[in-house]
């Protein structure tokens, strides 16, 4: 009889505990979403004097501030058919505005090179299963690569990687697409100023 009462008490304690855990997870997810919304608003409202300033802002003040482990911004050179690393956050960025061993990726090579050609995002859950993957400073198993389009042309690529497979979620894809869209808007404004 005492075991039954003890079991009932455990159930009565467990149910509220599970509810509290679900609430905490929900609130953390909401807070993360609110932070990303604030970063998008900050990007929209900011003004930039140059493409370089905008690129570093996107890498550090948007992607880095959003909690991404790694971000590299590539300038897409349509003449030479190459993607050049121009800004970074994470391991490729030992100092505020420098890139450790910057690389150029030809069109059609790697995930970034394919995005440059197709103009479409790539969301890779396990890079070890994608023969196009080109490791840069280290092997990472998730990659999200999004084109920045200005005046109908791919002009930049925002590329983020993570060491864990399947790390990027639908919310990340949506967020980076927003970042790319507003980056393109800023680039159009900059092109009109020059």
Short mmCIF file of N, CA and C in Angstrom, two decimals:
data_model
loop_
_atom_site.label_atom_id
_atom_site.label_comp_id
_atom_site.label_asym_id
_atom_site.label_seq_id
_atom_site.Cartn_x
_atom_site.Cartn_y
_atom_site.Cartn_z
N UNK A 1 0.81 -1.19 0.00
CA UNK A 1 0.00 0.00 0.00
C UNK A 1 0.86 1.26 0.00
N UNK A 2 1.95 1.25 0.77
CA UNK A 2 2.83 2.41 0.82
C UNK A 2 3.54 2.63 -0.51
N UNK A 3 3.81 1.53 -1.23
CA UNK A 3 4.46 1.65 -2.53
C UNK A 3 3.54 2.35 -3.53
N UNK A 4 2.27 2.09 -3.45
CA UNK A 4 1.30 2.70 -4.34
C UNK A 4 1.26 4.21 -4.10
N UNK A 5 1.22 4.62 -2.82
CA UNK A 5 1.21 6.04 -2.49
C UNK A 5 2.50 6.72 -2.95
N UNK A 6 3.62 6.01 -2.75
CA UNK A 6 4.90 6.56 -3.18
C UNK A 6 4.92 6.74 -4.70
N UNK A 7 4.38 5.77 -5.44
CA UNK A 7 4.31 5.85 -6.90
C UNK A 7 3.42 6.99 -7.35
N UNK A 8 2.28 7.18 -6.67
CA UNK A 8 1.38 8.28 -7.00
C UNK A 8 2.07 9.63 -6.75
N UNK A 9 2.79 9.73 -5.65
CA UNK A 9 3.50 10.97 -5.34
C UNK A 9 4.56 11.26 -6.40
N UNK A 10 5.24 10.23 -6.88
CA UNK A 10 6.26 10.41 -7.92
C UNK A 10 5.63 10.95 -9.20
N UNK A 11 4.45 10.41 -9.52
CA UNK A 11 3.74 10.88 -10.71
C UNK A 11 3.34 12.34 -10.55
N UNK A 12 2.83 12.69 -9.38
CA UNK A 12 2.41 14.06 -9.12
C UNK A 12 3.59 15.03 -9.16
N UNK A 13 4.77 14.57 -8.80
CA UNK A 13 5.97 15.41 -8.86
C UNK A 13 6.55 15.46 -10.26
N UNK A 14 6.47 14.36 -10.99
CA UNK A 14 7.06 14.27 -12.32
C UNK A 14 6.31 15.12 -13.34
N UNK A 15 5.00 15.10 -13.30
CA UNK A 15 4.20 15.84 -14.29
C UNK A 15 4.53 17.33 -14.26
N UNK A 16 4.52 17.99 -13.08
CA UNK A 16 4.90 19.42 -13.09
C UNK A 16 6.34 19.66 -13.52
N UNK A 17 7.23 18.74 -13.16
CA UNK A 17 8.64 18.88 -13.54
C UNK A 17 8.80 18.84 -15.06
N UNK A 18 8.11 17.91 -15.69
CA UNK A 18 8.17 17.82 -17.16
C UNK A 18 7.60 19.10 -17.77
N UNK A 19 6.51 19.61 -17.21
CA UNK A 19 5.93 20.85 -17.69
C UNK A 19 6.89 22.01 -17.58
N UNK A 20 7.62 22.08 -16.48
CA UNK A 20 8.60 23.15 -16.28
C UNK A 20 9.72 23.03 -17.30
N UNK A 21 10.19 21.83 -17.55
CA UNK A 21 11.25 21.62 -18.54
C UNK A 21 10.79 22.05 -19.93
N UNK A 22 9.58 21.68 -20.30
CA UNK A 22 9.04 22.07 -21.61
C UNK A 22 8.94 23.59 -21.70
N UNK A 23 8.50 24.24 -20.63
CA UNK A 23 8.39 25.69 -20.61
C UNK A 23 9.76 26.35 -20.76
N UNK A 24 10.76 25.83 -20.08
CA UNK A 24 12.12 26.38 -20.18
C UNK A 24 12.65 26.26 -21.60
N UNK A 25 12.46 25.10 -22.22
CA UNK A 25 12.91 24.90 -23.61
C UNK A 25 12.21 25.88 -24.53
N UNK A 26 10.91 26.04 -24.35
CA UNK A 26 10.13 26.96 -25.18
C UNK A 26 10.63 28.40 -25.01
N UNK A 27 10.84 28.82 -23.76
CA UNK A 27 11.29 30.19 -23.50
C UNK A 27 12.68 30.45 -24.07
N UNK A 28 13.57 29.45 -24.00
CA UNK A 28 14.91 29.61 -24.58
C UNK A 28 14.82 29.76 -26.10
N UNK A 29 13.95 28.97 -26.72
CA UNK A 29 13.78 29.04 -28.16
C UNK A 29 13.21 30.41 -28.57
N UNK A 30 12.25 30.90 -27.80
CA UNK A 30 11.68 32.22 -28.06
C UNK A 30 12.73 33.32 -27.92
N UNK A 31 13.54 33.22 -26.87
CA UNK A 31 14.59 34.23 -26.65
C UNK A 31 15.58 34.24 -27.80
N UNK A 32 15.94 33.05 -28.29
CA UNK A 32 16.87 32.96 -29.42
C UNK A 32 16.25 33.60 -30.66
N UNK A 33 14.96 33.32 -30.90
CA UNK A 33 14.26 33.91 -32.04
C UNK A 33 14.17 35.42 -31.93
N UNK A 34 13.91 35.92 -30.72
CA UNK A 34 13.86 37.37 -30.50
C UNK A 34 15.21 38.02 -30.74
N UNK A 35 16.29 37.34 -30.31
CA UNK A 35 17.64 37.88 -30.53
C UNK A 35 17.91 37.98 -32.03
N UNK A 36 17.53 36.96 -32.78
CA UNK A 36 17.77 36.98 -34.23
C UNK A 36 16.94 38.07 -34.90
N UNK A 37 15.70 38.26 -34.43
CA UNK A 37 14.87 39.34 -34.99
C UNK A 37 15.50 40.71 -34.73
N UNK A 38 16.07 40.88 -33.55
CA UNK A 38 16.74 42.15 -33.23
C UNK A 38 17.97 42.35 -34.11
N UNK A 39 18.69 41.27 -34.39
CA UNK A 39 19.87 41.39 -35.25
C UNK A 39 19.47 41.76 -36.68
N UNK A 40 18.38 41.19 -37.17
CA UNK A 40 17.89 41.54 -38.51
C UNK A 40 17.49 43.02 -38.54
N UNK A 41 16.79 43.47 -37.51
CA UNK A 41 16.40 44.89 -37.43
C UNK A 41 17.63 45.78 -37.39
N UNK A 42 18.63 45.37 -36.64
CA UNK A 42 19.88 46.13 -36.55
C UNK A 42 20.56 46.21 -37.93
N UNK A 43 20.56 45.10 -38.65
CA UNK A 43 21.14 45.08 -40.00
C UNK A 43 20.36 46.03 -40.93
N UNK A 44 19.05 45.97 -40.87
CA UNK A 44 18.22 46.81 -41.73
C UNK A 44 18.48 48.29 -41.47
N UNK A 45 18.56 48.67 -40.19
CA UNK A 45 18.68 50.08 -39.82
C UNK A 45 20.10 50.64 -39.92
N UNK A 46 21.08 49.77 -40.04
CA UNK A 46 22.47 50.25 -40.10
C UNK A 46 22.78 50.83 -41.48
N UNK A 47 23.78 51.69 -41.50
CA UNK A 47 24.25 52.21 -42.79
C UNK A 47 25.74 51.90 -42.91
N UNK A 48 26.19 51.75 -44.13
CA UNK A 48 27.56 51.32 -44.38
C UNK A 48 28.20 52.21 -45.43
N UNK A 49 29.50 52.43 -45.26
CA UNK A 49 30.25 53.26 -46.19
C UNK A 49 30.88 52.44 -47.31
N UNK A 50 31.02 51.12 -47.06
CA UNK A 50 31.68 50.29 -48.07
C UNK A 50 31.19 48.84 -47.97
N UNK A 51 31.46 48.12 -49.03
CA UNK A 51 31.16 46.69 -49.08
C UNK A 51 31.96 45.95 -48.01
N UNK A 52 33.20 46.37 -47.80
CA UNK A 52 34.06 45.76 -46.80
C UNK A 52 33.46 45.91 -45.40
N UNK A 53 33.02 47.12 -45.07
CA UNK A 53 32.41 47.38 -43.77
C UNK A 53 31.15 46.52 -43.58
N UNK A 54 30.33 46.42 -44.60
CA UNK A 54 29.11 45.61 -44.57
C UNK A 54 29.44 44.13 -44.37
N UNK A 55 30.45 43.64 -45.08
CA UNK A 55 30.83 42.22 -44.99
C UNK A 55 31.26 41.83 -43.58
N UNK A 56 32.10 42.66 -42.98
CA UNK A 56 32.55 42.37 -41.62
C UNK A 56 31.42 42.49 -40.61
N UNK A 57 30.51 43.43 -40.85
CA UNK A 57 29.33 43.57 -39.98
C UNK A 57 28.49 42.30 -40.03
N UNK A 58 28.26 41.79 -41.23
CA UNK A 58 27.46 40.57 -41.39
C UNK A 58 28.14 39.40 -40.68
N UNK A 59 29.44 39.24 -40.89
CA UNK A 59 30.15 38.11 -40.27
C UNK A 59 30.16 38.20 -38.75
N UNK A 60 30.51 39.36 -38.21
CA UNK A 60 30.67 39.52 -36.75
C UNK A 60 29.40 39.90 -36.03
N UNK A 61 28.81 41.03 -36.46
CA UNK A 61 27.72 41.64 -35.70
C UNK A 61 26.37 41.00 -35.96
N UNK A 62 26.28 40.18 -36.98
CA UNK A 62 25.02 39.47 -37.23
C UNK A 62 25.22 37.98 -36.98
N UNK A 63 26.03 37.34 -37.80
CA UNK A 63 26.18 35.88 -37.67
C UNK A 63 26.85 35.48 -36.36
N UNK A 64 27.94 36.15 -36.02
CA UNK A 64 28.62 35.85 -34.75
C UNK A 64 27.73 36.14 -33.56
N UNK A 65 27.06 37.29 -33.59
CA UNK A 65 26.18 37.67 -32.48
C UNK A 65 24.97 36.74 -32.36
N UNK A 66 24.59 36.10 -33.46
CA UNK A 66 23.46 35.16 -33.43
C UNK A 66 23.86 33.80 -32.86
N UNK A 67 25.16 33.61 -32.62
CA UNK A 67 25.61 32.38 -31.99
C UNK A 67 26.14 31.32 -32.93
N UNK A 68 26.41 31.71 -34.19
CA UNK A 68 26.96 30.74 -35.12
C UNK A 68 28.45 30.55 -34.83
N UNK A 69 28.89 29.30 -34.94
CA UNK A 69 30.27 28.92 -34.63
C UNK A 69 31.25 29.47 -35.66
N UNK A 70 30.77 29.61 -36.89
CA UNK A 70 31.66 29.93 -38.00
C UNK A 70 30.85 30.66 -39.07
N UNK A 71 31.46 31.65 -39.68
CA UNK A 71 30.84 32.32 -40.83
C UNK A 71 31.94 32.90 -41.70
N UNK A 72 31.84 32.68 -42.99
CA UNK A 72 32.74 33.31 -43.95
C UNK A 72 31.88 33.98 -45.02
N UNK A 73 32.19 35.22 -45.30
CA UNK A 73 31.52 35.95 -46.38
C UNK A 73 32.45 35.94 -47.58
N UNK A 74 31.91 35.50 -48.71
CA UNK A 74 32.67 35.43 -49.96
C UNK A 74 32.18 36.52 -50.91
N UNK A 75 33.10 37.16 -51.58
CA UNK A 75 32.75 38.05 -52.69
C UNK A 75 32.78 37.20 -53.95
N UNK A 76 31.73 37.29 -54.73
CA UNK A 76 31.64 36.50 -55.95
C UNK A 76 32.11 37.36 -57.11
N UNK A 77 33.22 36.96 -57.71
CA UNK A 77 33.81 37.68 -58.84
C UNK A 77 33.31 37.02 -60.13
N UNK A 78 32.32 37.66 -60.76
CA UNK A 78 31.71 37.10 -61.97
C UNK A 78 32.67 37.11 -63.16
N UNK A 79 33.65 38.00 -63.14
CA UNK A 79 34.61 38.08 -64.25
C UNK A 79 35.61 36.93 -64.19
N UNK A 80 36.23 36.74 -63.01
CA UNK A 80 37.22 35.67 -62.86
C UNK A 80 36.61 34.32 -62.50
N UNK A 81 35.28 34.30 -62.24
CA UNK A 81 34.56 33.07 -61.88
C UNK A 81 35.17 32.42 -60.63
N UNK A 82 35.30 33.25 -59.59
CA UNK A 82 35.88 32.77 -58.34
C UNK A 82 35.18 33.44 -57.16
N UNK A 83 35.14 32.75 -56.03
CA UNK A 83 34.59 33.29 -54.78
C UNK A 83 35.75 33.54 -53.84
N UNK A 84 35.90 34.79 -53.39
CA UNK A 84 37.02 35.18 -52.55
C UNK A 84 36.55 35.45 -51.11
N UNK A 85 37.25 34.90 -50.14
CA UNK A 85 36.91 35.15 -48.74
C UNK A 85 37.27 36.60 -48.40
N UNK A 86 36.25 37.36 -47.95
CA UNK A 86 36.50 38.78 -47.65
C UNK A 86 36.19 39.16 -46.20
N UNK A 87 35.49 38.31 -45.47
CA UNK A 87 35.20 38.58 -44.06
C UNK A 87 34.92 37.24 -43.38
N UNK A 88 35.19 37.18 -42.08
CA UNK A 88 34.97 35.91 -41.37
C UNK A 88 34.69 36.15 -39.90
N UNK A 89 34.09 35.13 -39.31
CA UNK A 89 33.89 35.07 -37.87
C UNK A 89 34.19 33.64 -37.45
N UNK A 90 34.87 33.48 -36.34
CA UNK A 90 35.20 32.14 -35.85
C UNK A 90 36.66 31.82 -36.06
N UNK A 91 36.99 30.54 -36.26
CA UNK A 91 38.39 30.13 -36.37
C UNK A 91 39.18 30.79 -37.50
N UNK A 92 38.51 31.19 -38.57
CA UNK A 92 39.19 31.84 -39.70
C UNK A 92 39.54 33.29 -39.40
N UNK A 93 39.12 33.78 -38.23
CA UNK A 93 39.25 35.20 -37.91
C UNK A 93 39.99 35.40 -36.58
N UNK A 94 41.33 35.34 -36.60
CA UNK A 94 42.09 35.48 -35.36
C UNK A 94 42.07 36.90 -34.79
N UNK A 95 41.93 37.90 -35.65
CA UNK A 95 41.85 39.30 -35.23
C UNK A 95 40.61 39.92 -35.85
N UNK A 96 40.22 41.09 -35.35
CA UNK A 96 38.96 41.72 -35.74
C UNK A 96 38.71 41.72 -37.25
N UNK A 97 39.63 42.19 -38.04
CA UNK A 97 39.37 42.27 -39.47
C UNK A 97 40.48 41.62 -40.29
N UNK A 98 40.78 40.38 -39.95
CA UNK A 98 41.75 39.62 -40.74
C UNK A 98 41.23 38.20 -40.91
N UNK A 99 41.64 37.60 -42.01
CA UNK A 99 41.24 36.22 -42.31
C UNK A 99 42.49 35.36 -42.33
N UNK A 100 42.46 34.27 -41.59
CA UNK A 100 43.56 33.33 -41.53
C UNK A 100 43.59 32.51 -42.81
N UNK A 101 44.66 32.59 -43.55
CA UNK A 101 44.84 31.84 -44.80
C UNK A 101 43.61 31.89 -45.71
N UNK A 102 43.28 33.08 -46.21
CA UNK A 102 42.10 33.18 -47.07
C UNK A 102 42.25 32.35 -48.34
N UNK A 103 41.15 31.77 -48.76
CA UNK A 103 41.18 30.94 -49.97
C UNK A 103 40.20 31.51 -51.00
N UNK A 104 40.43 31.13 -52.24
CA UNK A 104 39.51 31.44 -53.34
C UNK A 104 38.94 30.12 -53.83
N UNK A 105 37.64 30.11 -54.07
CA UNK A 105 36.98 28.89 -54.54
C UNK A 105 36.44 29.15 -55.95
N UNK A 106 36.90 28.38 -56.92
CA UNK A 106 36.40 28.56 -58.29
C UNK A 106 34.91 28.20 -58.40
N UNK A 107 34.22 28.83 -59.32
CA UNK A 107 32.82 28.50 -59.59
C UNK A 107 32.70 26.99 -59.85
N UNK A 108 31.68 26.39 -59.27
CA UNK A 108 31.41 24.98 -59.49
C UNK A 108 32.17 24.05 -58.56
N UNK A 109 33.12 24.57 -57.77
CA UNK A 109 33.88 23.72 -56.85
C UNK A 109 33.38 23.94 -55.43
N UNK A 110 33.19 22.86 -54.70
CA UNK A 110 32.72 22.96 -53.33
C UNK A 110 31.27 23.43 -53.27
N UNK A 111 30.76 23.50 -52.06
CA UNK A 111 29.38 23.95 -51.86
C UNK A 111 29.26 25.41 -52.29
N UNK A 112 30.21 26.24 -51.85
CA UNK A 112 30.19 27.66 -52.16
C UNK A 112 30.25 27.88 -53.68
N UNK A 113 31.12 27.18 -54.36
CA UNK A 113 31.25 27.31 -55.81
C UNK A 113 29.97 26.93 -56.54
N UNK A 114 29.26 25.93 -56.02
CA UNK A 114 27.98 25.54 -56.62
C UNK A 114 26.90 26.60 -56.39
N UNK A 115 26.90 27.20 -55.20
CA UNK A 115 25.94 28.27 -54.91
C UNK A 115 26.19 29.47 -55.82
N UNK A 116 27.45 29.77 -56.08
CA UNK A 116 27.80 30.88 -56.97
C UNK A 116 27.22 30.67 -58.37
N UNK A 117 27.23 29.43 -58.84
CA UNK A 117 26.73 29.11 -60.18
C UNK A 117 25.20 29.04 -60.21
N UNK A 118 24.63 28.34 -59.23
CA UNK A 118 23.18 28.10 -59.24
C UNK A 118 22.36 29.28 -58.73
N UNK A 119 22.96 30.08 -57.83
CA UNK A 119 22.20 31.16 -57.21
C UNK A 119 21.19 30.66 -56.19
N UNK A 120 21.34 29.40 -55.80
CA UNK A 120 20.42 28.78 -54.84
C UNK A 120 21.18 28.32 -53.60
N UNK A 121 20.52 28.42 -52.46
CA UNK A 121 21.12 28.01 -51.19
C UNK A 121 21.39 26.51 -51.15
N UNK A 122 22.37 26.15 -50.33
CA UNK A 122 22.67 24.75 -50.07
C UNK A 122 22.65 24.54 -48.56
N UNK A 123 21.97 23.51 -48.12
CA UNK A 123 21.83 23.17 -46.70
C UNK A 123 22.27 21.72 -46.58
N UNK A 124 23.49 21.51 -46.11
CA UNK A 124 24.09 20.18 -46.05
C UNK A 124 24.11 19.68 -44.61
N UNK A 125 23.45 18.57 -44.36
CA UNK A 125 23.38 18.00 -43.01
C UNK A 125 24.60 17.19 -42.63
N UNK A 126 25.26 16.60 -43.63
CA UNK A 126 26.46 15.80 -43.36
C UNK A 126 27.42 15.96 -44.54
N UNK A 127 28.39 16.84 -44.37
CA UNK A 127 29.32 17.12 -45.45
C UNK A 127 30.19 15.93 -45.83
N UNK A 128 30.34 14.96 -44.91
CA UNK A 128 31.16 13.79 -45.22
C UNK A 128 30.50 12.93 -46.30
N UNK A 129 29.21 13.15 -46.54
CA UNK A 129 28.48 12.40 -47.56
C UNK A 129 28.29 13.19 -48.85
N UNK A 130 28.85 14.40 -48.89
CA UNK A 130 28.72 15.23 -50.08
C UNK A 130 30.09 15.39 -50.73
N UNK A 131 30.30 14.79 -51.91
CA UNK A 131 31.63 14.84 -52.53
C UNK A 131 32.07 16.25 -52.94
N UNK A 132 31.15 17.20 -52.96
CA UNK A 132 31.50 18.58 -53.33
C UNK A 132 32.19 19.31 -52.19
N UNK A 133 32.07 18.83 -50.97
CA UNK A 133 32.57 19.55 -49.79
C UNK A 133 34.08 19.76 -49.86
N UNK A 134 34.49 21.02 -49.64
CA UNK A 134 35.91 21.38 -49.62
C UNK A 134 36.23 21.91 -48.22
N UNK A 135 36.99 21.15 -47.41
CA UNK A 135 37.34 21.67 -46.09
C UNK A 135 38.31 22.84 -46.22
N UNK A 136 38.13 23.81 -45.34
CA UNK A 136 38.99 24.99 -45.35
C UNK A 136 40.01 24.85 -44.23
N UNK A 137 39.76 25.46 -43.09
CA UNK A 137 40.70 25.39 -41.98
C UNK A 137 40.52 24.12 -41.15
N UNK A 138 39.31 23.50 -41.23
CA UNK A 138 39.01 22.29 -40.47
C UNK A 138 37.80 21.62 -41.12
N UNK A 139 37.63 20.35 -40.86
CA UNK A 139 36.45 19.64 -41.36
C UNK A 139 35.29 19.91 -40.42
N UNK A 140 34.16 20.32 -41.00
CA UNK A 140 32.93 20.50 -40.23
C UNK A 140 31.83 19.74 -40.95
N UNK A 141 30.85 19.26 -40.21
CA UNK A 141 29.89 18.32 -40.79
C UNK A 141 28.56 18.91 -41.23
N UNK A 142 28.29 20.16 -40.86
CA UNK A 142 27.09 20.84 -41.34
C UNK A 142 27.51 22.11 -42.07
N UNK A 143 26.81 22.42 -43.15
CA UNK A 143 27.12 23.64 -43.88
C UNK A 143 25.83 24.27 -44.40
N UNK A 144 25.77 25.57 -44.29
CA UNK A 144 24.67 26.36 -44.84
C UNK A 144 25.28 27.48 -45.65
N UNK A 145 24.99 27.49 -46.94
CA UNK A 145 25.59 28.45 -47.86
C UNK A 145 24.48 29.17 -48.61
N UNK A 146 24.41 30.50 -48.46
CA UNK A 146 23.30 31.28 -49.00
C UNK A 146 23.82 32.41 -49.88
N UNK A 147 23.29 32.54 -51.10
CA UNK A 147 23.75 33.61 -51.99
C UNK A 147 23.16 34.96 -51.59
N UNK A 148 23.94 36.01 -51.81
CA UNK A 148 23.47 37.38 -51.67
C UNK A 148 23.30 37.89 -53.10
N UNK A 149 22.10 38.30 -53.42
CA UNK A 149 21.81 38.73 -54.78
C UNK A 149 21.55 40.23 -54.80
N UNK A 150 22.20 40.90 -55.71
CA UNK A 150 22.01 42.34 -55.88
C UNK A 150 21.85 42.62 -57.37
N UNK A 151 20.80 43.32 -57.72
CA UNK A 151 20.49 43.61 -59.13
C UNK A 151 20.44 42.34 -59.97
N UNK A 152 19.90 41.26 -59.39
CA UNK A 152 19.70 40.01 -60.11
C UNK A 152 20.93 39.14 -60.27
N UNK A 153 22.05 39.52 -59.65
CA UNK A 153 23.31 38.78 -59.79
C UNK A 153 23.81 38.33 -58.41
N UNK A 154 24.38 37.12 -58.36
CA UNK A 154 25.00 36.65 -57.11
C UNK A 154 26.29 37.43 -56.92
N UNK A 155 26.35 38.21 -55.84
CA UNK A 155 27.52 39.07 -55.61
C UNK A 155 28.31 38.65 -54.38
N UNK A 156 27.66 37.95 -53.46
CA UNK A 156 28.32 37.45 -52.25
C UNK A 156 27.68 36.12 -51.87
N UNK A 157 28.37 35.42 -50.98
CA UNK A 157 27.81 34.21 -50.39
C UNK A 157 28.10 34.25 -48.89
N UNK A 158 27.08 33.97 -48.11
CA UNK A 158 27.25 33.85 -46.66
C UNK A 158 27.29 32.36 -46.37
N UNK A 159 28.42 31.91 -45.86
CA UNK A 159 28.63 30.48 -45.64
C UNK A 159 28.92 30.23 -44.16
N UNK A 160 28.16 29.33 -43.56
CA UNK A 160 28.37 28.99 -42.16
C UNK A 160 28.48 27.47 -42.03
N UNK A 161 29.39 27.04 -41.18
CA UNK A 161 29.58 25.61 -40.95
C UNK A 161 29.54 25.33 -39.45
N UNK A 162 29.27 24.08 -39.11
CA UNK A 162 29.27 23.66 -37.70
C UNK A 162 29.88 22.27 -37.62
N UNK A 163 30.55 22.00 -36.50
CA UNK A 163 31.25 20.72 -36.34
C UNK A 163 30.30 19.53 -36.22
N UNK A 164 29.05 19.74 -35.80
CA UNK A 164 28.10 18.65 -35.62
C UNK A 164 27.25 18.43 -36.86
N UNK A 165 27.00 17.17 -37.23
CA UNK A 165 26.09 16.90 -38.35
C UNK A 165 24.68 17.40 -38.04
N UNK A 166 23.95 17.77 -39.08
CA UNK A 166 22.54 18.18 -38.99
C UNK A 166 22.33 19.28 -37.94
N UNK A 167 23.28 20.18 -37.80
CA UNK A 167 23.17 21.21 -36.77
C UNK A 167 22.20 22.32 -37.18
N UNK A 168 22.22 22.72 -38.45
CA UNK A 168 21.36 23.80 -38.91
C UNK A 168 19.92 23.31 -39.02
N UNK A 169 19.01 24.16 -38.61
CA UNK A 169 17.58 23.85 -38.64
C UNK A 169 16.88 24.82 -39.59
N UNK A 170 15.61 24.58 -39.80
CA UNK A 170 14.80 25.43 -40.68
C UNK A 170 14.87 26.90 -40.27
N UNK A 171 14.87 27.16 -38.96
CA UNK A 171 14.94 28.55 -38.47
C UNK A 171 16.27 29.20 -38.87
N UNK A 172 17.36 28.42 -38.91
CA UNK A 172 18.65 28.96 -39.33
C UNK A 172 18.62 29.32 -40.81
N UNK A 173 18.01 28.46 -41.61
CA UNK A 173 17.92 28.72 -43.05
C UNK A 173 17.14 30.02 -43.27
N UNK A 174 16.02 30.16 -42.58
CA UNK A 174 15.20 31.37 -42.71
C UNK A 174 16.00 32.61 -42.29
N UNK A 175 16.70 32.51 -41.17
CA UNK A 175 17.47 33.65 -40.66
C UNK A 175 18.56 34.06 -41.64
N UNK A 176 19.35 33.11 -42.12
CA UNK A 176 20.46 33.46 -43.03
C UNK A 176 19.92 33.99 -44.36
N UNK A 177 18.77 33.49 -44.79
CA UNK A 177 18.14 34.05 -46.00
C UNK A 177 17.76 35.51 -45.79
N UNK A 178 17.26 35.84 -44.61
CA UNK A 178 16.93 37.23 -44.31
C UNK A 178 18.20 38.09 -44.30
N UNK A 179 19.25 37.57 -43.68
CA UNK A 179 20.52 38.30 -43.65
C UNK A 179 21.01 38.55 -45.08
N UNK A 180 20.93 37.53 -45.92
CA UNK A 180 21.38 37.66 -47.32
C UNK A 180 20.53 38.68 -48.07
N UNK A 181 19.23 38.64 -47.86
CA UNK A 181 18.33 39.58 -48.55
C UNK A 181 18.68 41.02 -48.20
N UNK A 182 18.79 41.32 -46.91
CA UNK A 182 19.07 42.70 -46.49
C UNK A 182 20.50 43.12 -46.81
N UNK A 183 21.41 42.16 -46.86
CA UNK A 183 22.77 42.47 -47.31
C UNK A 183 22.73 42.90 -48.78
N UNK A 184 21.95 42.20 -49.58
CA UNK A 184 21.76 42.57 -50.98
C UNK A 184 21.16 43.96 -51.14
N UNK A 185 20.19 44.28 -50.27
CA UNK A 185 19.58 45.61 -50.29
C UNK A 185 20.63 46.69 -50.01
N UNK A 186 21.46 46.44 -49.01
CA UNK A 186 22.53 47.41 -48.68
C UNK A 186 23.52 47.55 -49.83
N UNK A 187 23.84 46.44 -50.48
CA UNK A 187 24.78 46.50 -51.61
C UNK A 187 24.20 47.33 -52.75
N UNK A 188 22.90 47.22 -52.97
CA UNK A 188 22.28 48.05 -54.02
C UNK A 188 22.39 49.54 -53.67
N UNK A 189 22.18 49.87 -52.39
CA UNK A 189 22.33 51.27 -51.96
C UNK A 189 23.78 51.73 -52.17
N UNK A 190 24.73 50.87 -51.80
CA UNK A 190 26.15 51.24 -51.96
C UNK A 190 26.50 51.44 -53.44
N UNK A 191 25.96 50.61 -54.31
CA UNK A 191 26.28 50.73 -55.75
C UNK A 191 25.73 52.05 -56.31
N UNK A 192 24.63 52.53 -55.76
CA UNK A 192 24.05 53.81 -56.23
C UNK A 192 24.87 55.00 -55.72
N UNK A 193 25.55 54.81 -54.57
CA UNK A 193 26.38 55.89 -54.02
C UNK A 193 27.67 56.05 -54.79
N UNK A 194 28.14 54.97 -55.41
CA UNK A 194 29.45 55.02 -56.10
C UNK A 194 29.28 55.37 -57.53
#
